[in-house]
Short mmCIF file of C-alpha atoms and ligand atoms in Angstrom, two decimals:
data_model
loop_
_atom_site.label_atom_id
_atom_site.label_comp_id
_atom_site.label_asym_id
_atom_site.label_seq_id
_atom_site.Cartn_x
_atom_site.Cartn_y
_atom_site.Cartn_z
CA MET A 7 -0.49 -0.22 0.25
CA PHE A 8 2.94 2.39 0.78
CA ARG A 9 4.30 1.79 -2.87
CA THR A 10 0.65 3.13 -4.43
CA ILE A 11 1.14 6.37 -2.30
CA THR A 12 4.36 6.34 -3.40
CA ASP A 13 3.92 6.49 -6.95
CA THR A 14 1.04 8.36 -6.99
CA ARG A 15 2.49 11.01 -5.33
CA LEU A 16 -0.59 10.30 -2.71
CA ASN A 17 -1.10 12.82 0.29
CA ASP A 18 -3.06 10.89 2.62
CA LEU A 19 -5.46 7.61 3.19
CA HIS A 20 -8.05 7.11 5.15
CA PHE A 21 -10.04 4.90 6.64
CA LYS A 22 -13.56 4.14 8.94
CA HIS A 23 -15.55 1.48 9.72
CA ASP A 24 -19.01 1.64 12.02
CA GLU A 25 -20.09 -1.21 12.76
CA SER A 26 -23.35 0.55 13.62
CA SER A 27 -24.57 1.31 9.55
CA GLY A 28 -21.77 -0.72 8.16
CA LEU A 29 -20.36 1.68 6.87
CA LYS A 30 -16.92 0.70 5.02
CA ALA A 31 -14.67 3.38 3.08
CA ILE A 32 -12.25 5.30 1.71
CA ILE A 33 -10.65 8.40 1.12
CA ALA A 34 -7.85 9.73 -0.34
CA ILE A 35 -6.88 13.23 -0.01
CA HIS A 36 -3.63 12.93 -3.00
CA ASP A 37 -2.98 17.01 -3.55
CA THR A 38 -3.93 20.16 -0.94
CA SER A 39 -1.47 22.15 -2.33
CA ARG A 40 -3.49 24.71 -4.53
CA GLY A 41 -6.61 23.78 -1.75
CA PRO A 42 -9.01 21.25 -0.30
CA ALA A 43 -8.94 17.80 -2.05
CA LEU A 44 -12.20 17.79 -3.96
CA GLY A 45 -13.68 14.26 -5.73
CA GLY A 46 -16.87 12.76 -5.19
CA CYS A 47 -18.20 9.92 -3.39
CA ARG A 48 -18.48 6.21 -4.98
CA PHE A 49 -20.63 3.83 -3.86
CA ILE A 50 -20.46 0.40 -5.81
CA SER A 51 -20.09 -2.87 -5.02
CA TYR A 52 -15.83 -4.59 -5.31
CA GLN A 53 -14.49 -7.64 -4.28
CA THR A 54 -12.11 -7.07 -2.90
CA THR A 55 -11.02 -3.97 0.32
CA ASP A 56 -7.86 -3.74 -2.27
CA GLU A 57 -9.40 -2.74 -5.49
CA ALA A 58 -11.47 -0.39 -3.54
CA ILE A 59 -8.20 1.52 -2.27
CA GLN A 60 -6.57 1.52 -6.03
CA ASP A 61 -9.64 3.23 -6.95
CA ALA A 62 -10.58 5.55 -4.76
CA VAL A 63 -5.68 6.15 -5.25
CA ARG A 64 -5.97 6.14 -8.76
CA LEU A 65 -9.73 8.96 -8.57
CA ALA A 66 -8.23 10.46 -6.61
CA LYS A 67 -4.80 11.04 -8.47
CA ALA A 68 -7.59 11.93 -11.92
CA MET A 69 -8.85 14.59 -10.07
CA SER A 70 -5.68 16.14 -8.73
CA TYR A 71 -4.76 16.87 -12.21
CA LYS A 72 -8.69 17.42 -13.51
CA ALA A 73 -8.20 20.58 -10.80
CA ALA A 74 -5.01 21.45 -12.25
CA LEU A 75 -6.29 21.40 -15.89
CA ALA A 76 -9.24 23.13 -15.03
CA GLY A 77 -7.71 25.76 -12.65
CA LEU A 78 -9.66 25.78 -9.82
CA ASP A 79 -7.70 26.09 -7.04
CA GLN A 80 -8.80 22.39 -6.09
CA GLY A 81 -6.81 19.31 -4.29
CA GLY A 82 -7.86 16.42 -6.08
CA GLY A 83 -9.35 12.98 -3.73
CA LYS A 84 -12.32 10.88 -3.93
CA SER A 85 -14.25 8.16 -1.68
CA VAL A 86 -15.52 5.09 -1.60
CA VAL A 87 -18.60 3.54 -0.09
CA MET A 88 -18.42 -0.64 -0.67
CA ALA A 89 -21.66 -1.71 -1.24
CA PRO A 90 -22.61 -3.76 1.81
CA ASP A 91 -24.15 -7.17 1.19
CA GLY A 92 -27.46 -7.65 2.20
CA ASP A 93 -30.45 -4.27 3.68
CA PHE A 94 -28.91 -2.00 4.69
CA ASP A 95 -29.71 1.46 6.08
CA ARG A 96 -29.14 4.04 3.17
CA GLU A 97 -29.03 7.20 5.81
CA ALA A 98 -27.94 5.48 8.15
CA LEU A 99 -24.72 4.70 5.93
CA PHE A 100 -24.53 7.79 4.47
CA ARG A 101 -24.85 9.80 7.97
CA ALA A 102 -21.83 8.21 9.36
CA PHE A 103 -20.23 8.50 5.87
CA GLY A 104 -20.94 12.45 6.76
CA ARG A 105 -19.33 11.82 9.98
CA PHE A 106 -15.89 10.50 8.23
CA VAL A 107 -15.51 12.91 5.73
CA ASN A 108 -16.09 16.00 9.00
CA GLU A 109 -12.81 14.40 11.14
CA LEU A 110 -11.58 15.33 7.96
CA GLY A 111 -11.93 19.50 8.95
CA GLY A 112 -12.81 20.60 5.69
CA ARG A 113 -8.84 18.66 3.80
CA TYR A 114 -11.44 17.13 2.16
CA ILE A 115 -14.36 18.03 0.28
CA THR A 116 -17.51 15.41 -0.81
CA ALA A 117 -19.66 15.02 -3.85
CA MET A 118 -21.32 12.89 -5.83
CA ASP A 119 -20.15 9.92 -7.88
CA CYS A 120 -21.21 6.56 -9.27
CA GLY A 121 -23.74 5.05 -6.97
CA THR A 122 -24.43 8.27 -5.45
CA PHE A 123 -27.23 11.24 -5.66
CA THR A 124 -27.73 14.63 -4.69
CA ASP A 125 -30.32 12.83 -1.64
CA ASP A 126 -28.03 10.88 -0.40
CA MET A 127 -25.12 14.23 -0.68
CA ASP A 128 -28.05 15.70 1.69
CA THR A 129 -27.67 12.86 4.25
CA ILE A 130 -23.93 13.61 4.43
CA ALA A 131 -25.03 17.17 4.72
CA THR A 132 -26.56 16.66 7.66
CA GLU A 133 -23.63 16.02 9.25
CA THR A 134 -20.94 17.70 8.11
CA ALA A 135 -20.71 21.63 5.77
CA HIS A 136 -17.60 19.70 3.58
CA VAL A 137 -20.55 19.06 0.64
CA THR A 138 -21.01 20.12 -3.01
CA CYS A 139 -23.80 18.75 -5.14
CA THR A 140 -26.65 18.99 -2.66
CA THR A 141 -30.25 19.10 -4.37
CA ALA A 142 -29.78 23.15 -3.29
CA MET A 143 -27.05 23.00 -5.64
CA GLY A 144 -28.00 20.69 -7.94
CA ASP A 145 -26.65 17.46 -9.94
CA PRO A 146 -23.24 17.81 -11.72
CA ALA A 147 -24.05 15.07 -14.64
CA PRO A 148 -25.60 17.53 -17.28
CA TYR A 149 -22.00 19.69 -16.80
CA THR A 150 -20.01 16.98 -17.29
CA ALA A 151 -21.95 16.41 -19.91
CA GLN A 152 -21.58 20.53 -21.74
CA GLY A 153 -17.80 19.35 -21.45
CA VAL A 154 -18.32 16.20 -22.68
CA PHE A 155 -19.68 17.78 -25.40
CA GLY A 156 -18.12 20.96 -26.31
CA SER A 157 -14.85 18.20 -26.37
CA ILE A 158 -16.55 16.32 -28.73
CA LYS A 159 -16.53 19.19 -30.53
CA ALA A 160 -12.95 20.35 -30.81
CA CYS A 161 -12.10 17.23 -31.21
CA VAL A 162 -14.27 16.73 -34.89
CA ALA A 163 -12.62 20.19 -35.48
CA ALA A 164 -9.51 18.67 -35.03
CA CYS A 165 -10.35 15.67 -37.91
CA LYS A 166 -9.27 17.37 -40.97
CA ASP A 167 -11.15 13.90 -42.63
CA LEU A 168 -14.05 15.03 -40.71
CA PRO A 169 -17.01 17.23 -41.17
CA ASP A 170 -17.06 20.58 -39.03
CA SER A 171 -19.92 20.74 -37.46
CA LEU A 172 -21.56 17.75 -35.66
CA GLU A 173 -24.11 16.89 -37.92
CA GLY A 174 -24.18 13.58 -39.79
CA VAL A 175 -21.31 12.54 -37.15
CA THR A 176 -21.23 9.08 -35.61
CA VAL A 177 -20.96 9.29 -32.39
CA ALA A 178 -20.93 5.65 -30.25
CA VAL A 179 -22.23 6.37 -26.36
CA GLN A 180 -20.93 3.68 -23.63
CA GLY A 181 -23.00 4.31 -20.93
CA LEU A 182 -26.38 6.54 -21.08
CA GLY A 183 -26.24 6.72 -16.28
CA HIS A 184 -26.33 11.25 -15.90
CA VAL A 185 -23.89 12.27 -18.13
CA GLY A 186 -24.93 9.43 -21.41
CA TYR A 187 -28.09 10.87 -21.17
CA ALA A 188 -27.56 14.37 -21.00
CA LEU A 189 -24.81 13.52 -23.74
CA CYS A 190 -26.87 11.80 -26.12
CA GLN A 191 -29.66 15.05 -25.68
CA LEU A 192 -27.08 17.90 -27.05
CA LEU A 193 -25.51 15.31 -29.71
CA HIS A 194 -29.48 15.09 -31.21
CA GLN A 195 -29.74 18.16 -30.81
CA ALA A 196 -26.54 19.49 -32.73
CA LYS A 197 -28.03 16.17 -35.11
CA ALA A 198 -24.71 13.65 -35.28
CA ARG A 199 -26.05 10.41 -35.50
CA LEU A 200 -26.50 8.25 -32.83
CA ILE A 201 -24.92 4.37 -32.15
CA VAL A 202 -25.54 3.43 -28.41
CA ALA A 203 -25.00 0.49 -25.22
CA ASP A 204 -25.42 -0.12 -21.39
CA ILE A 205 -26.45 -2.73 -19.54
CA ALA A 206 -29.34 -1.66 -18.39
CA GLN A 207 -31.96 -1.98 -21.25
CA ASP A 208 -34.31 0.72 -20.46
CA LYS A 209 -32.15 3.48 -20.48
CA VAL A 210 -31.17 1.69 -24.09
CA ASP A 211 -34.85 1.89 -24.44
CA GLN A 212 -35.34 5.40 -24.03
CA CYS A 213 -32.45 6.72 -25.33
CA CYS A 214 -33.08 4.96 -28.95
CA LYS A 215 -37.04 6.48 -28.30
CA ALA A 216 -36.02 10.69 -27.18
CA PHE A 217 -32.68 10.18 -29.54
CA ASN A 218 -33.54 8.03 -32.64
CA ALA A 219 -30.48 6.03 -31.43
CA GLU A 220 -29.22 2.54 -33.17
CA ALA A 221 -29.19 0.29 -30.36
CA VAL A 222 -25.74 -2.22 -30.03
CA SER A 223 -24.95 -4.99 -26.89
CA PRO A 224 -22.86 -3.45 -24.63
CA GLU A 225 -19.93 -6.00 -25.58
CA ASP A 226 -20.28 -4.76 -29.05
CA ILE A 227 -20.71 -0.85 -28.42
CA HIS A 228 -16.22 0.04 -28.98
CA LYS A 229 -16.49 -2.70 -31.91
CA VAL A 230 -18.83 -0.01 -33.77
CA ASN A 231 -18.01 1.75 -37.07
CA CYS A 232 -17.83 5.36 -35.78
CA ASP A 233 -16.31 9.14 -36.20
CA VAL A 234 -16.12 8.83 -32.30
CA PHE A 235 -16.13 6.42 -29.43
CA SER A 236 -17.35 7.72 -26.09
CA PRO A 237 -17.26 6.00 -23.22
CA CYS A 238 -19.08 7.33 -20.18
CA GLY A 239 -19.59 3.55 -19.04
CA LEU A 240 -17.02 2.73 -15.71
CA GLY A 241 -13.95 3.07 -15.92
CA GLY A 242 -10.61 0.71 -17.74
CA ILE A 243 -12.25 0.30 -21.10
CA LEU A 244 -9.07 2.17 -22.96
CA ASN A 245 -6.80 -1.12 -22.24
CA ASN A 246 -4.94 -2.92 -25.44
CA LYS A 247 -7.49 -5.21 -26.29
CA THR A 248 -9.94 -2.53 -26.88
CA ILE A 249 -7.57 -0.11 -28.94
CA GLN A 250 -6.88 -2.81 -31.41
CA THR A 251 -10.60 -3.10 -31.92
CA LEU A 252 -11.51 0.61 -32.24
CA LYS A 253 -12.75 1.99 -35.44
CA CYS A 254 -12.96 5.21 -34.38
CA ARG A 255 -11.31 8.12 -35.30
CA VAL A 256 -12.08 10.14 -31.70
CA VAL A 257 -12.39 9.61 -28.43
CA ALA A 258 -13.73 10.87 -25.72
CA GLY A 259 -16.50 10.49 -22.88
CA SER A 260 -16.53 10.58 -19.15
CA ALA A 261 -15.70 8.14 -17.45
CA ASN A 262 -12.77 8.13 -15.25
CA ASN A 263 -9.82 6.44 -15.19
CA GLN A 264 -10.52 4.64 -18.47
CA PHE A 265 -6.35 3.20 -19.42
CA ALA A 266 -6.48 0.01 -18.65
CA ASP A 267 -2.17 -0.24 -19.61
CA PRO A 268 0.16 2.07 -18.75
CA ASP A 269 0.86 2.53 -22.56
CA SER A 270 -2.60 2.52 -23.92
CA GLY A 271 -2.04 7.22 -24.81
CA LEU A 272 1.07 5.68 -26.97
CA SER A 273 -1.75 2.40 -28.60
CA LEU A 274 -4.22 4.87 -29.48
CA HIS A 275 -1.95 7.67 -30.63
CA ARG A 276 0.12 4.35 -32.94
CA GLN A 277 -3.05 4.31 -34.40
CA ALA A 278 -3.99 7.95 -35.08
CA ILE A 279 -7.29 7.68 -33.06
CA LEU A 280 -7.57 11.71 -31.74
CA TYR A 281 -7.29 10.96 -27.65
CA ALA A 282 -9.21 13.90 -25.11
CA PRO A 283 -7.43 13.10 -22.10
CA ASP A 284 -11.01 11.73 -19.39
CA TYR A 285 -10.47 13.76 -16.33
CA LEU A 286 -9.85 16.58 -18.50
CA VAL A 287 -12.92 15.97 -20.80
CA ASN A 288 -14.79 15.09 -17.53
CA ALA A 289 -14.30 17.92 -15.44
CA GLY A 290 -17.08 20.22 -16.14
CA GLY A 291 -18.99 18.20 -13.61
CA LEU A 292 -15.71 18.90 -11.29
CA ILE A 293 -15.97 22.30 -12.23
CA PHE A 294 -19.46 22.72 -11.42
CA ALA A 295 -18.91 21.54 -7.87
CA SER A 296 -16.15 23.75 -6.41
CA LEU A 297 -17.21 26.65 -8.46
CA ARG A 298 -21.45 26.21 -6.90
CA HIS A 299 -19.91 24.92 -3.45
CA VAL A 300 -18.75 28.70 -3.15
CA GLY A 301 -21.40 30.31 -4.30
CA GLU A 302 -20.70 31.21 -8.38
CA SER A 303 -23.35 32.13 -10.96
CA ASP A 304 -24.52 29.15 -13.49
CA LYS A 305 -23.47 32.17 -16.15
CA VAL A 306 -19.50 31.59 -14.64
CA ILE A 307 -19.23 28.69 -14.04
CA ARG A 308 -21.07 27.22 -17.87
CA LYS A 309 -18.02 29.70 -19.03
CA ARG A 310 -15.46 28.34 -17.51
CA ILE A 311 -17.21 24.45 -19.12
CA ASP A 312 -16.50 25.96 -22.66
CA GLY A 313 -12.92 25.89 -21.67
CA ILE A 314 -12.52 22.43 -21.63
CA GLY A 315 -12.76 22.67 -25.56
CA GLU A 316 -10.41 25.36 -26.14
CA THR A 317 -7.90 23.99 -23.71
CA LEU A 318 -7.89 20.59 -26.29
CA THR A 319 -7.43 23.01 -28.93
CA ARG A 320 -3.88 24.26 -27.26
CA LEU A 321 -3.12 20.58 -26.51
CA PHE A 322 -3.61 19.25 -29.90
CA LYS A 323 -1.16 22.38 -31.40
CA ARG A 324 1.45 21.30 -28.79
CA GLN A 325 0.91 17.43 -30.10
CA ALA A 326 0.88 18.95 -33.81
CA GLN A 327 4.25 20.33 -32.90
CA SER A 328 6.13 18.08 -31.01
CA GLY A 329 4.08 14.44 -32.12
CA GLU A 330 3.97 12.62 -28.35
CA PRO A 331 0.95 10.83 -27.60
CA ILE A 332 -1.66 13.07 -25.98
CA SER A 333 -2.72 11.50 -22.82
CA LEU A 334 1.67 12.10 -22.16
CA ILE A 335 0.91 15.81 -22.66
CA ALA A 336 -1.44 16.47 -20.80
CA ASP A 337 -0.51 14.89 -18.13
CA ARG A 338 3.06 17.00 -17.90
CA MET A 339 0.45 20.13 -18.12
CA ALA A 340 -1.21 19.17 -14.97
CA GLU A 341 2.16 17.95 -12.90
CA THR A 342 3.96 20.92 -13.69
CA ILE A 343 1.01 23.96 -12.58
CA LEU A 344 1.03 20.80 -9.24
CA TYR A 345 4.53 20.15 -9.15
CA GLY A 346 6.39 23.14 -10.78
CA ASN A 347 9.08 22.92 -13.70
CA ASP A 348 11.49 21.07 -10.80
CA GLN A 349 12.03 18.17 -13.48
CA GLY A 350 12.70 20.14 -16.44
CA ARG A 351 8.74 19.34 -17.37
CA MET A 352 7.38 21.88 -20.07
CA THR A 353 5.23 25.19 -19.08
CA ALA A 354 2.06 24.11 -18.67
P1 NAD B 18 -24.12 6.53 -13.89
O1 NAD B 18 -23.31 5.08 -12.77
O2 NAD B 18 -25.27 7.17 -13.64
O3 NAD B 18 -24.10 6.05 -15.48
C1 NAD B 18 -22.80 4.64 -16.00
C2 NAD B 18 -24.11 3.98 -16.63
O4 NAD B 18 -22.46 3.03 -17.27
C3 NAD B 18 -25.51 3.10 -16.33
O5 NAD B 18 -26.36 3.70 -17.46
C4 NAD B 18 -24.42 1.78 -16.45
O6 NAD B 18 -26.23 0.71 -16.71
C5 NAD B 18 -23.71 1.76 -17.77
N1 NAD B 18 -22.53 0.85 -17.83
C6 NAD B 18 -21.42 0.14 -16.56
N2 NAD B 18 -21.12 -0.60 -16.71
C7 NAD B 18 -21.31 -0.35 -18.36
C8 NAD B 18 -20.58 -1.57 -19.31
N3 NAD B 18 -20.35 -2.76 -19.28
N4 NAD B 18 -20.85 -1.27 -20.72
C9 NAD B 18 -22.07 -0.26 -20.51
N5 NAD B 18 -22.51 0.73 -19.66
C10 NAD B 18 -22.52 0.26 -18.77
O7 NAD B 18 -22.81 6.98 -13.93
P2 NAD B 18 -22.53 8.99 -14.71
O8 NAD B 18 -22.67 9.58 -13.78
O9 NAD B 18 -23.06 8.87 -15.12
O10 NAD B 18 -21.07 9.03 -15.15
C11 NAD B 18 -20.34 7.91 -16.02
C12 NAD B 18 -18.27 8.14 -16.01
O11 NAD B 18 -18.16 9.33 -16.18
C13 NAD B 18 -18.45 7.45 -14.71
O12 NAD B 18 -16.99 7.38 -14.95
C14 NAD B 18 -17.92 8.54 -13.74
O13 NAD B 18 -16.97 8.04 -13.09
C15 NAD B 18 -17.82 9.23 -14.50
N6 NAD B 18 -17.90 11.11 -14.25
C16 NAD B 18 -19.54 11.41 -13.76
C17 NAD B 18 -19.19 12.97 -13.52
C18 NAD B 18 -20.74 13.04 -13.49
O14 NAD B 18 -20.71 14.78 -13.23
N7 NAD B 18 -21.01 12.13 -12.99
C19 NAD B 18 -18.47 13.91 -13.60
C20 NAD B 18 -16.96 13.08 -13.99
C21 NAD B 18 -16.47 12.12 -14.19
#
């Protein structure tokens, strides 16, 4: 575990087991040099505690990079609550989690992530002020979708062989949850052609009906012929096997930690697939959570989210100059912001 902490430059890792509610939770604080660590609370099943720790740590690191590239005065952190087996009292569980967050005295601010909802944030808010995305503040997913949509537009614009607008461009969306569905809505409005998949059939049916989308199976979505593949389900979708089967020009989606293998970025680069780094593309939710937490207006938040596509365009220009994989250039930019130029890194 200490190896993981060192390798990821993680600040600290916190554990809580609350016997009465059954809470088993982990909070990973990656970096607080630019402000308190902000990151969602993931509530899903894990096979092992080690799997939950790895998830929290990797996600926390991505939050630091995301906040840095988004220009926020915010550090990176993430929490996971391991979904209990059998019956449990959801309110008691999230109240206990709220007390856990409160013990950290504001070094970590929690928010929504996979498996958590604004109602859960309301429950947490009964125990701590260090929470955002409550019902009163709102759901970050539509803001995340706005950032993904802007990123897809920037990617398509950067591909000379694709049309200038999204009209007629084929986008394959994997995962039709909070973000994926809102993204499909924006793409449909822009007259893009949609191919969709989700493990939940009702979400697929809803999307096909509302946006005239074509459905394929979850096993096939990354293999379909399309211009843009948009992973909006869980992470780890891009590995050396799946990348070989992609038939797209662009990968741009909201899922966190899309790379399963460390050299996935290089593999995409070698296949001449334009990759939009996940932690840049999906920063809309973080921008929303961070700025709404300090009372910023919707207009200001939306404008900041439009900046994601602009940052992406800057990255593409650097890539054209250096010929390096975009994922590498983005990591360097974020690390320069976080750690300075001491390692001879490129200035952001
Ligand atoms: P969500 O839980 O609402 O939706 C995820 C969807 O993916 C679900 O509908 C689920 O059924 C589907 N799914 C899971 N495995 C799948 C598979 N193998 N094939 C196809 N579909 C599958 O989550 P969300 O809030 O929409 O977030 C989606 C992704 O974006 C996550 O990785 C999340 O961490 C990331 N993200 C979300 C936000 C946000 O604002 N919600 C912000 C940043 C990043």
